[in-house]
Coordinates of N, CA and C in Angstrom, one line a residue:
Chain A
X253 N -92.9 107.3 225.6 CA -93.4 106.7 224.4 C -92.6 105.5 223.9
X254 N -91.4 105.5 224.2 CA -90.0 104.7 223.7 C -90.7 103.2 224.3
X255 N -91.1 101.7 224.1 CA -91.1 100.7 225.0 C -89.9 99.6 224.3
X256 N -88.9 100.4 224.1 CA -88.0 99.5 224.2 C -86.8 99.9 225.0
X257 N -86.2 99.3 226.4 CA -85.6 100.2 227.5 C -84.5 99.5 227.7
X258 N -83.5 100.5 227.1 CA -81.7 100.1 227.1 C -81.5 100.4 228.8
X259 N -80.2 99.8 229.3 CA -79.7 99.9 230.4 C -78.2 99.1 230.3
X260 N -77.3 99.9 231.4 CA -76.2 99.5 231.4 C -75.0 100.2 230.6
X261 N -75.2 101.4 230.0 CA -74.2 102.4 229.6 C -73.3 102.9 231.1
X262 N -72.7 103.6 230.9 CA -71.4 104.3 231.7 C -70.2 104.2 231.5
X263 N -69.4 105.0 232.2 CA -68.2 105.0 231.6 C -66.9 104.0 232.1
X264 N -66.2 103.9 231.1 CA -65.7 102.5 231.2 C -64.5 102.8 230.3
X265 N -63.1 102.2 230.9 CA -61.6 102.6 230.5 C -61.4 101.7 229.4
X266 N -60.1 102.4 228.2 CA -59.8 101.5 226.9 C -59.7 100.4 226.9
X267 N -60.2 99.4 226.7 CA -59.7 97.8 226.9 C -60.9 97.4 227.6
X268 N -61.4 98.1 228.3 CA -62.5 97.2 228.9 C -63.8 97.0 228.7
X269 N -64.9 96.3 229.8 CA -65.9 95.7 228.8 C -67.0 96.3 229.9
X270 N -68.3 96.4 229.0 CA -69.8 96.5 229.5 C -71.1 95.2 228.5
X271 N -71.7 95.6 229.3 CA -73.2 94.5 228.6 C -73.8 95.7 229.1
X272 N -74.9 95.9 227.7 CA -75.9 96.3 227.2 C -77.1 95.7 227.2
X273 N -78.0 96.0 227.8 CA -79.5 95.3 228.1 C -80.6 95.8 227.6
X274 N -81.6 95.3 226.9 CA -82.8 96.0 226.1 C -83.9 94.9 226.6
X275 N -84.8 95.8 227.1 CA -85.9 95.2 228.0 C -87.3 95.7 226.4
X276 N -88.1 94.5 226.5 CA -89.4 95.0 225.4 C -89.9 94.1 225.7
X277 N -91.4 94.7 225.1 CA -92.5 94.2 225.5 C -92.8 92.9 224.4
X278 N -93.4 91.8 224.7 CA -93.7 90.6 224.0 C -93.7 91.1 222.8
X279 N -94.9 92.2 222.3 CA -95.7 92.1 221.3 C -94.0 92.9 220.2
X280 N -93.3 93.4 220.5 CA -92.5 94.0 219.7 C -91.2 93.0 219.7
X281 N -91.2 92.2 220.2 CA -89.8 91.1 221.2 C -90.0 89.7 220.2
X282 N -91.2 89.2 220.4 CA -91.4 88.0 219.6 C -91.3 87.9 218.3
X283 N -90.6 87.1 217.8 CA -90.4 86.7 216.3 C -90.0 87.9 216.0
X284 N -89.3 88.6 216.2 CA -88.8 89.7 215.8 C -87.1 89.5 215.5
X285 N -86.7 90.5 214.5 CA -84.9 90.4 214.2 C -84.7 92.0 215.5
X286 N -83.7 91.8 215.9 CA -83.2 92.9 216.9 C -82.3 93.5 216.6
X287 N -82.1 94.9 216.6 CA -80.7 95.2 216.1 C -79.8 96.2 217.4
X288 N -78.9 96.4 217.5 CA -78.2 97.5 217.8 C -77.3 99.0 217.0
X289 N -78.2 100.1 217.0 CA -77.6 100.9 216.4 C -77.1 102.3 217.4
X290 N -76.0 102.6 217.0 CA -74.9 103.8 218.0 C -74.8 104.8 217.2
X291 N -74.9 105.8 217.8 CA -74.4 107.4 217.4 C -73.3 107.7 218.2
X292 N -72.2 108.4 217.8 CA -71.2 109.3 218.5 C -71.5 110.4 218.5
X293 N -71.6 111.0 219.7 CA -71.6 112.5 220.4 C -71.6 113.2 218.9
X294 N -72.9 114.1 218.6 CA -73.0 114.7 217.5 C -72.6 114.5 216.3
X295 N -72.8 112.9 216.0 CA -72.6 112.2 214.7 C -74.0 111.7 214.2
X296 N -73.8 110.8 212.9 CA -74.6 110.0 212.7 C -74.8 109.2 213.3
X297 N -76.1 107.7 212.4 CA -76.7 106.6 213.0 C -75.3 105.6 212.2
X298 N -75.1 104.8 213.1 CA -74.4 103.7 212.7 C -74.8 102.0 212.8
X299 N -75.3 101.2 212.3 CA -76.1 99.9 212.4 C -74.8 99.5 213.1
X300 N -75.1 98.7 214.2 CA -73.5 98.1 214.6 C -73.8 96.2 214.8
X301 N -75.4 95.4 215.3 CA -75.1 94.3 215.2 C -77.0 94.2 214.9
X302 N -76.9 92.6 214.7 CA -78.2 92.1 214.6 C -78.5 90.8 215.1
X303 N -79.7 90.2 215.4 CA -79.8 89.0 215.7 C -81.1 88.2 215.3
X304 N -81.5 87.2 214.6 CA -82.4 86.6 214.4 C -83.6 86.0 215.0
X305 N -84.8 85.8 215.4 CA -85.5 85.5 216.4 C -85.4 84.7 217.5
X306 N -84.3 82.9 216.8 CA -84.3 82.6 217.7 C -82.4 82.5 217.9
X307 N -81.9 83.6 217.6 CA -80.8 83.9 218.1 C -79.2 82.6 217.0
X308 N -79.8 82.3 216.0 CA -78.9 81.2 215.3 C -78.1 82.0 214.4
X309 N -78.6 83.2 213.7 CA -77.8 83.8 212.9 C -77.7 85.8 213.4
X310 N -76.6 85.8 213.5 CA -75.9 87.4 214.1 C -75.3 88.1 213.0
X311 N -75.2 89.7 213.4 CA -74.4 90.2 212.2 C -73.5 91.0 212.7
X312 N -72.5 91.8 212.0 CA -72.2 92.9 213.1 C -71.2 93.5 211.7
X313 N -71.0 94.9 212.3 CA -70.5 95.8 211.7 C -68.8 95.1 211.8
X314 N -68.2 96.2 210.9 CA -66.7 95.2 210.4 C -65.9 95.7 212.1
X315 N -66.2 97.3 212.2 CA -65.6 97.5 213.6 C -65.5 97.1 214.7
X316 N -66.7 96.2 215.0 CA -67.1 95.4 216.3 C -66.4 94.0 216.1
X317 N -66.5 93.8 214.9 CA -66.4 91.9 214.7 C -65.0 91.7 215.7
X318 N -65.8 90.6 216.6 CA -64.5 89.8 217.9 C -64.5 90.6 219.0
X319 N -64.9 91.8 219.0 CA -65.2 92.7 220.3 C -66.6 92.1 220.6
X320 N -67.4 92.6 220.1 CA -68.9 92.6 220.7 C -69.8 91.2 220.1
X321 N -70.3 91.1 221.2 CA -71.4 89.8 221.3 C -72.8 90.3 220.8
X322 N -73.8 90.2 220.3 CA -75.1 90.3 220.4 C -75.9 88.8 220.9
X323 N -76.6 89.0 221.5 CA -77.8 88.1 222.4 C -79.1 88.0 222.7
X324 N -79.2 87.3 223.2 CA -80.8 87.9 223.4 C -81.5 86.8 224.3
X325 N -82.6 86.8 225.3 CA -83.0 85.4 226.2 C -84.8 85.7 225.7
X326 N -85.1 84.9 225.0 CA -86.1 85.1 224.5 C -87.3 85.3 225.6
X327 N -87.0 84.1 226.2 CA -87.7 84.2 228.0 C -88.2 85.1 228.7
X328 N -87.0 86.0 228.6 CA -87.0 86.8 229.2 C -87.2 88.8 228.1
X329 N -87.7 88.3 226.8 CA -88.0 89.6 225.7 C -86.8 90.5 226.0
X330 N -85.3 89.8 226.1 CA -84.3 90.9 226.6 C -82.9 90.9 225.5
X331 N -82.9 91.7 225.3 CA -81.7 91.6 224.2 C -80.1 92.1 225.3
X332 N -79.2 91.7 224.1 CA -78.0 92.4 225.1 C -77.4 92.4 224.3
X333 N -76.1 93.3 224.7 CA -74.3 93.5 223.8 C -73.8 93.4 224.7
X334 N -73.0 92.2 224.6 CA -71.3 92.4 225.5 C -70.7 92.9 224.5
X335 N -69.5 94.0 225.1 CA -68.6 94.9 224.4 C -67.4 95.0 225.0
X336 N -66.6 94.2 224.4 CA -65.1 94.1 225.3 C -64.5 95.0 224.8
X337 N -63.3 95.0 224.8 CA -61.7 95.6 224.0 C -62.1 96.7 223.7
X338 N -62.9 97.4 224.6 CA -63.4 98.9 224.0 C -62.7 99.7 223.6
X339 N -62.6 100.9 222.8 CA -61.7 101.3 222.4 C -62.7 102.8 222.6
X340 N -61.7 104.4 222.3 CA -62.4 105.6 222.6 C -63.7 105.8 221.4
X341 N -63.3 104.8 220.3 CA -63.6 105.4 218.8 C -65.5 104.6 219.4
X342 N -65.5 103.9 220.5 CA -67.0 103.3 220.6 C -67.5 104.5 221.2
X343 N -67.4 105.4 222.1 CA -67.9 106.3 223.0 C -69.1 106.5 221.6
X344 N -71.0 106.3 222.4 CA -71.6 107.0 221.5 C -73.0 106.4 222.3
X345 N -74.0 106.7 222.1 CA -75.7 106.6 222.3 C -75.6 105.0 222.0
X346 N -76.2 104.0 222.1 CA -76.4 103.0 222.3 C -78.1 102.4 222.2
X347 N -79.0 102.3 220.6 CA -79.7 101.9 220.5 C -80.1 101.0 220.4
X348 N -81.4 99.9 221.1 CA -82.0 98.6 220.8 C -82.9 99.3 220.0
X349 N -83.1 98.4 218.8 CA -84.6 99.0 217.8 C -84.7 97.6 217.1
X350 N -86.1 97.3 217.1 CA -86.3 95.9 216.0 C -86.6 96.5 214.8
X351 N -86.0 95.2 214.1 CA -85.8 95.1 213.3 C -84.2 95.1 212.5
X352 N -84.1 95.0 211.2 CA -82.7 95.1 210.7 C -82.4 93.7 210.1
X353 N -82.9 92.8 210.2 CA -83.2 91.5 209.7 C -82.8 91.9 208.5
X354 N -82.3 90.1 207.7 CA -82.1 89.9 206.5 C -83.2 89.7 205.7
X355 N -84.9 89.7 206.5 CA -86.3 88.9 205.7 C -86.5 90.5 206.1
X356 N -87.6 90.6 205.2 CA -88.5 92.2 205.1 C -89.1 91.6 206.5
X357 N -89.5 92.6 207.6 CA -89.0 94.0 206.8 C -88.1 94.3 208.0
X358 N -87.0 94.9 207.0 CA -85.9 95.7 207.4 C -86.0 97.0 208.5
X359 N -86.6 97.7 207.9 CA -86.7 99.1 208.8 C -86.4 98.4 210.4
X360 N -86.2 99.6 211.0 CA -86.3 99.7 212.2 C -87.5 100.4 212.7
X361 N -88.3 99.8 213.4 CA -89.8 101.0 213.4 C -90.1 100.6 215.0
X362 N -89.7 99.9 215.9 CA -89.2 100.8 217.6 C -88.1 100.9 217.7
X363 N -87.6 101.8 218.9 CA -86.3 102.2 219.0 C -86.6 102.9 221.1
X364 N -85.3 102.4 221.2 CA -85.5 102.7 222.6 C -85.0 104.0 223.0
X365 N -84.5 104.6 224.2 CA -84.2 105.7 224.6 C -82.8 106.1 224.2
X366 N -82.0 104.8 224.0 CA -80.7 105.1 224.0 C -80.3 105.1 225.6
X367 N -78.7 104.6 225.3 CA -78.1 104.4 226.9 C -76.2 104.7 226.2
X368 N -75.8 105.6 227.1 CA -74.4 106.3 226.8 C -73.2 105.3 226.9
X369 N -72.7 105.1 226.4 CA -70.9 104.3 226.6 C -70.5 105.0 226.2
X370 N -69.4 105.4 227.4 CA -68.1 106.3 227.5 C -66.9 105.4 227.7
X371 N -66.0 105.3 226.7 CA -64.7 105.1 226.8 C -63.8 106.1 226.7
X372 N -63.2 105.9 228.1 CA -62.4 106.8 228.6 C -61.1 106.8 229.4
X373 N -60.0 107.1 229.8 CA -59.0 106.9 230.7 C -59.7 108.3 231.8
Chain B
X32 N -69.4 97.9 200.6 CA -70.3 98.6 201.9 C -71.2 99.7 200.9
X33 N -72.2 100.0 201.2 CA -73.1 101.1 200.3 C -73.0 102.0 201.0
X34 N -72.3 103.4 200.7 CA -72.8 104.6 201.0 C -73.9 105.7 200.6
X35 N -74.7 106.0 201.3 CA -75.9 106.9 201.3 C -75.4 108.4 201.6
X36 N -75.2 109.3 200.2 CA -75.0 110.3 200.5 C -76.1 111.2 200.2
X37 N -76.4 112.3 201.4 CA -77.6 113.1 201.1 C -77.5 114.2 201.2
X38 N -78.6 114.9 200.8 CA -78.3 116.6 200.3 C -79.3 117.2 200.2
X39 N -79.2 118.6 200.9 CA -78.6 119.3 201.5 C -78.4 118.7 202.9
X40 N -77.0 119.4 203.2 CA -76.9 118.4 204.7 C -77.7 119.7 205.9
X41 N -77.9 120.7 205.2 CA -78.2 121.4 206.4 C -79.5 122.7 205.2
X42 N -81.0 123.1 205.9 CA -81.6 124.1 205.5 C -82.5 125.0 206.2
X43 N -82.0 125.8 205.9 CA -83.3 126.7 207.0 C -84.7 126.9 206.4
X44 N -85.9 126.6 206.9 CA -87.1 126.9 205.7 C -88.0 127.3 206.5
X45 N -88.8 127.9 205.6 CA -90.0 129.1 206.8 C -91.0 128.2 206.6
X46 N -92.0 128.2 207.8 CA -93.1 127.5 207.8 C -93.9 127.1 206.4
X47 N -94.9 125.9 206.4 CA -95.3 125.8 205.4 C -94.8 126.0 204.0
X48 N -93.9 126.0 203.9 CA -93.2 125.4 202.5 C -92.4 124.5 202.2
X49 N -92.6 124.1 201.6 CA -92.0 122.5 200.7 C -90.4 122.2 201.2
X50 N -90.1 121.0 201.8 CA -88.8 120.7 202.3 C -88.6 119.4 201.2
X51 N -87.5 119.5 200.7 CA -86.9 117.9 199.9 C -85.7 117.6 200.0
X52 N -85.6 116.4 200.1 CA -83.9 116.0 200.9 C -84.1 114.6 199.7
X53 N -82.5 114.7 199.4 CA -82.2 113.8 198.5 C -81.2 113.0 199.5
X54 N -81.2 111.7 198.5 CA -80.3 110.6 199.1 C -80.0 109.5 198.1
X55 N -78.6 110.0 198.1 CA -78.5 109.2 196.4 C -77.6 107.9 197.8
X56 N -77.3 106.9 197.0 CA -76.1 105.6 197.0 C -75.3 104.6 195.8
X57 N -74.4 104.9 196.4 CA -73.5 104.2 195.9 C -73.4 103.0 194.6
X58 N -74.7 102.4 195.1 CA -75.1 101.5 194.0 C -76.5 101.1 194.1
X59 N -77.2 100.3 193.2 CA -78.2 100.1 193.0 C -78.8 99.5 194.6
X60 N -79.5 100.2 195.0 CA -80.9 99.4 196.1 C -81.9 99.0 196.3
X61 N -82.5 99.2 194.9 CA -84.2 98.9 194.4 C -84.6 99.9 195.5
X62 N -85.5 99.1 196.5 CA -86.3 99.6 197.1 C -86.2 100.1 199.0
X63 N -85.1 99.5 198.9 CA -84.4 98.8 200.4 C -84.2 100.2 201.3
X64 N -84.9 101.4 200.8 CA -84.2 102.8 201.6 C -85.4 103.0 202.4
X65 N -85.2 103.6 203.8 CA -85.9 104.3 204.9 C -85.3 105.4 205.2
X66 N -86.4 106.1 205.5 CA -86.6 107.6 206.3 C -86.7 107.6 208.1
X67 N -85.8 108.2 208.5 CA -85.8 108.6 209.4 C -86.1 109.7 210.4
X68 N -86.7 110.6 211.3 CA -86.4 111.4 211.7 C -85.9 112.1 213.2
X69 N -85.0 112.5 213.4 CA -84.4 112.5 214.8 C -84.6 113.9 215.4
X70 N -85.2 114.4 216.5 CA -85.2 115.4 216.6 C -84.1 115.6 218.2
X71 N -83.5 116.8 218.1 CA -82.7 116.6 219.4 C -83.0 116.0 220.8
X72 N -82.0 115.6 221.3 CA -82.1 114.4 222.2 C -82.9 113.4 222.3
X73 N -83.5 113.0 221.1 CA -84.9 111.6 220.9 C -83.7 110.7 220.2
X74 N -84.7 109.6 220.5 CA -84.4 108.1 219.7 C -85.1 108.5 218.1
X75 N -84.7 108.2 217.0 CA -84.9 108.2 215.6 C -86.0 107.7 215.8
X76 N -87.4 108.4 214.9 CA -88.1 107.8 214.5 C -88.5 107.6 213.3
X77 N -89.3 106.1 212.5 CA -89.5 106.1 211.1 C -90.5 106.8 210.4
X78 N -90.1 106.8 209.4 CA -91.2 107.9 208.9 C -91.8 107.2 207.4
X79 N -90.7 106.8 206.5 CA -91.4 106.0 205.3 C -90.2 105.3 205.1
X80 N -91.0 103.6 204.9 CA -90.3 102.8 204.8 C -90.4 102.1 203.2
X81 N -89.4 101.7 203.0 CA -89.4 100.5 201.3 C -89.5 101.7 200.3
X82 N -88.7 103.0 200.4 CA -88.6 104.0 199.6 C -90.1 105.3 199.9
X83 N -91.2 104.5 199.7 CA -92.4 105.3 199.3 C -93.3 105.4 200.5
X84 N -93.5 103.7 201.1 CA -94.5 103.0 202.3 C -94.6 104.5 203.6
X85 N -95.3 105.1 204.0 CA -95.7 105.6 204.9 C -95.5 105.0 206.3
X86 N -95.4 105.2 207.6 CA -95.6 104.4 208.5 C -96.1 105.1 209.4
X87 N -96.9 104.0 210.1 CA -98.0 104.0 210.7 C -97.9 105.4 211.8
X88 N -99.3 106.2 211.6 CA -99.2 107.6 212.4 C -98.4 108.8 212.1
X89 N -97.8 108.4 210.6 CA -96.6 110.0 210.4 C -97.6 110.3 209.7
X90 N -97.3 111.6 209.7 CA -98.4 112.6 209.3 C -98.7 112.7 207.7
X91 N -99.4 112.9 207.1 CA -99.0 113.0 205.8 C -98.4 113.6 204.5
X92 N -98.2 114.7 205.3 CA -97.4 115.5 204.9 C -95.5 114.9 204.1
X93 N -95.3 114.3 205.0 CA -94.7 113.6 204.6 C -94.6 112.2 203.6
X94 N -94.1 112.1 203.0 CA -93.8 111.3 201.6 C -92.5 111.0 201.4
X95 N -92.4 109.7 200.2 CA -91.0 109.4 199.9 C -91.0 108.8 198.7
X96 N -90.1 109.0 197.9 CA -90.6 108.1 196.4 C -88.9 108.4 196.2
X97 N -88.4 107.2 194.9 CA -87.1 107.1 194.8 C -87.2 105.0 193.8
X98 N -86.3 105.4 193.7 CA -85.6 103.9 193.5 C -84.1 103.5 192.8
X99 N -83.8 102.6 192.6 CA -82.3 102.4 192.4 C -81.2 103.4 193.1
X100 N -81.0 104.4 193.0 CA -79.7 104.7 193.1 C -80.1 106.4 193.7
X101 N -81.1 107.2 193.4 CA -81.9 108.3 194.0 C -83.3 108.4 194.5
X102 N -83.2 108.9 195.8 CA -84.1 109.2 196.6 C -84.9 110.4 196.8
X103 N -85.9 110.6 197.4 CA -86.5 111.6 197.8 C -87.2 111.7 199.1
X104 N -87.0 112.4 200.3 CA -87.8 112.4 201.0 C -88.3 114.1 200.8
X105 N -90.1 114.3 200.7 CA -90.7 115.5 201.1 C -91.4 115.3 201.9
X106 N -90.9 117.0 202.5 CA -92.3 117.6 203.4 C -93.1 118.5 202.8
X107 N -94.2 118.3 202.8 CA -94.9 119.7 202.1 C -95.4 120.0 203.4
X108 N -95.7 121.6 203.1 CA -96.2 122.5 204.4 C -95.5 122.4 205.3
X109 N -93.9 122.1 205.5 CA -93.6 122.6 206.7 C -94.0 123.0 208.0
X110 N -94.0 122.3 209.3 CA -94.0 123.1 210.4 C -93.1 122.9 211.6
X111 N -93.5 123.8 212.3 CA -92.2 123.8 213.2 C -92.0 122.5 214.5
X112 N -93.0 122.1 214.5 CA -92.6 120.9 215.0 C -91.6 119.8 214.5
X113 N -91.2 119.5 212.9 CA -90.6 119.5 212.0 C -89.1 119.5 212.0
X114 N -88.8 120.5 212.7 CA -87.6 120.9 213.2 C -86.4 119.5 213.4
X115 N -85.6 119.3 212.4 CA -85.0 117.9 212.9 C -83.9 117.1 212.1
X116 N -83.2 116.4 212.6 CA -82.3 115.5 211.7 C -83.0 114.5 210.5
X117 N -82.9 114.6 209.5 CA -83.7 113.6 208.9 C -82.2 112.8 208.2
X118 N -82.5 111.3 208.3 CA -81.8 110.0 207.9 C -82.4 108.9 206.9
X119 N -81.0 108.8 205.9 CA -81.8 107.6 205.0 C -81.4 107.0 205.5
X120 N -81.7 105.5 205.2 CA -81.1 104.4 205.6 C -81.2 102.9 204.6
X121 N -80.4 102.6 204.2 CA -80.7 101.0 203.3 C -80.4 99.6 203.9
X122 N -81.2 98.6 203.5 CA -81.1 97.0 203.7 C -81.1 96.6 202.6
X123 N -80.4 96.7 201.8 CA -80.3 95.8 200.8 C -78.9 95.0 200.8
X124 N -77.6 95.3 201.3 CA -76.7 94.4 201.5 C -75.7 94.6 202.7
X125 N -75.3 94.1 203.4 CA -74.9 94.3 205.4 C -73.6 94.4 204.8
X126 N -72.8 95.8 204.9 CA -73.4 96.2 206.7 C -74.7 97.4 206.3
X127 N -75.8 97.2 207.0 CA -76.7 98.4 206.7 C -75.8 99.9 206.9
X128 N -76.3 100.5 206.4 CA -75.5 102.1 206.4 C -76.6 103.0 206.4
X129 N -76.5 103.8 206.7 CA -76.6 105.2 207.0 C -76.7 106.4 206.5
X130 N -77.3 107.3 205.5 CA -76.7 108.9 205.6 C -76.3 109.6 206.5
X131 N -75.9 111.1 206.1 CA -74.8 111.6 206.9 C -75.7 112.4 207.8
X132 N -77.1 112.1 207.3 CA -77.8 113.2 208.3 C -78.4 114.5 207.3
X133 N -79.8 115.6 207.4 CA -79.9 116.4 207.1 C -80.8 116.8 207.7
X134 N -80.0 118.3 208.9 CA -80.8 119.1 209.4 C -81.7 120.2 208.7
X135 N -82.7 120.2 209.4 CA -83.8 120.8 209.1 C -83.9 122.3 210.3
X136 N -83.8 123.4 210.0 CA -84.2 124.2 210.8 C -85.3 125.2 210.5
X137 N -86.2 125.6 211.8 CA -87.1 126.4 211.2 C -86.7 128.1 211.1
X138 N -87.0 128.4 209.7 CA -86.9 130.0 210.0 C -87.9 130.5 211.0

């Protein structure tokens, strides 16, 4: 049911980096704000970045800021996170969902499968 | 930062009767709160958006009414499909945040 499809989780040692990939379809992709939101292994939802349609204004949670990139190739309806300087405290589910924008509407109302990042030694 | 705190974080309830989950914050949000519902191993889905707004295909059972600073999400009639994490959530100033979660179990 999910059509928005994360890829690129696994596990990956303190310090280092992965890119996160969210594949959607036009009709949910275009002119749309994109967000990325993470859960930890039996925790909450945590909003961690966002990006604007045509990619000029970004946001991100205080814990990410200078680690992680958010992106997106419009071209191609594909969003992404580069996530460097990983640390263990990121290990968690890894969600693309539109929406999260600064203009209504906010909600998040698709959300993809989720994709794992494990930091780990 | 705005914290979304909600309550009960955890209840067990027998079919068909009335479930209510509060979700107070921190400070004033007008209207800016969403419902969410997560059932084990799924992606979160929305359920009522802008406090009250229904979204598209949740059943109707479900409802949400609130503003400034306390919330409401109900279920009336209960059923066991049901069964689930439910989450507020606000936009009204970044970093967006979160509640802590409130499971729902069926008797």
């Amino acid at each position: 049911e999910e059509q928005l499809v994360e890829s690129g989780g696994g596990l990956v040692q303190p310090g280092g980096s992965l890119r996160l990939s969210c594949a959607a379809p036009d009709f949910i992709f275009t002119g749309s704000w994109m967000s990325w939101v993470r859960q930890a292994p039996g925790k909450g939802l945590e909003w961690v970045a966002n990006i604007q349609q045509d990619g000029s204004e970004k946001y991100y949670v205080d814990s990410v800021k200078g680690r992680f990139t958010i992106s997106r190739d419009n071209a191609k309806n594909s969003l992404y996170l580069q996530m460097s300087s990983l640390r263990e405290e990121d290990t968690a589910v890894y969600y693309c969902a539109r929406g999260g924008g600064i203009e209504a509407p906010k909600n998040f109302d698709y959300w993809g499968q989720g994709t794992l990042v494990t930091v780990s030694s | 930062e705005i914290v979304l705190t909600q309550s009960p974080d955890f209840q067990s309830v027998t079919p068909k009767e009335k479930v209510t989950i509060t979700c107070r914050a921190s400070q004033s949000i007008g209207s800016s709160l969403h419902w969410y519902q997560q059932k084990p191993d799924q992606s979160p889905k929305l359920l009522i958006k802008y406090a009250s707004q229904s979204f598209s295909g949740v059943p109707s059972r479900f409802s949400g009414s609130g503003s400034g600073t306390e919330f409401t999400l109900t279920i009336n009639s209960l059923e066991a499909e049901d069964a689930a994490t439910y989450y507020c959530h606000q936009t009204t100033s970044l970093p967006w945040t979160f509640g802590q979660g409130s499971k729902v179990e069926i008797k």
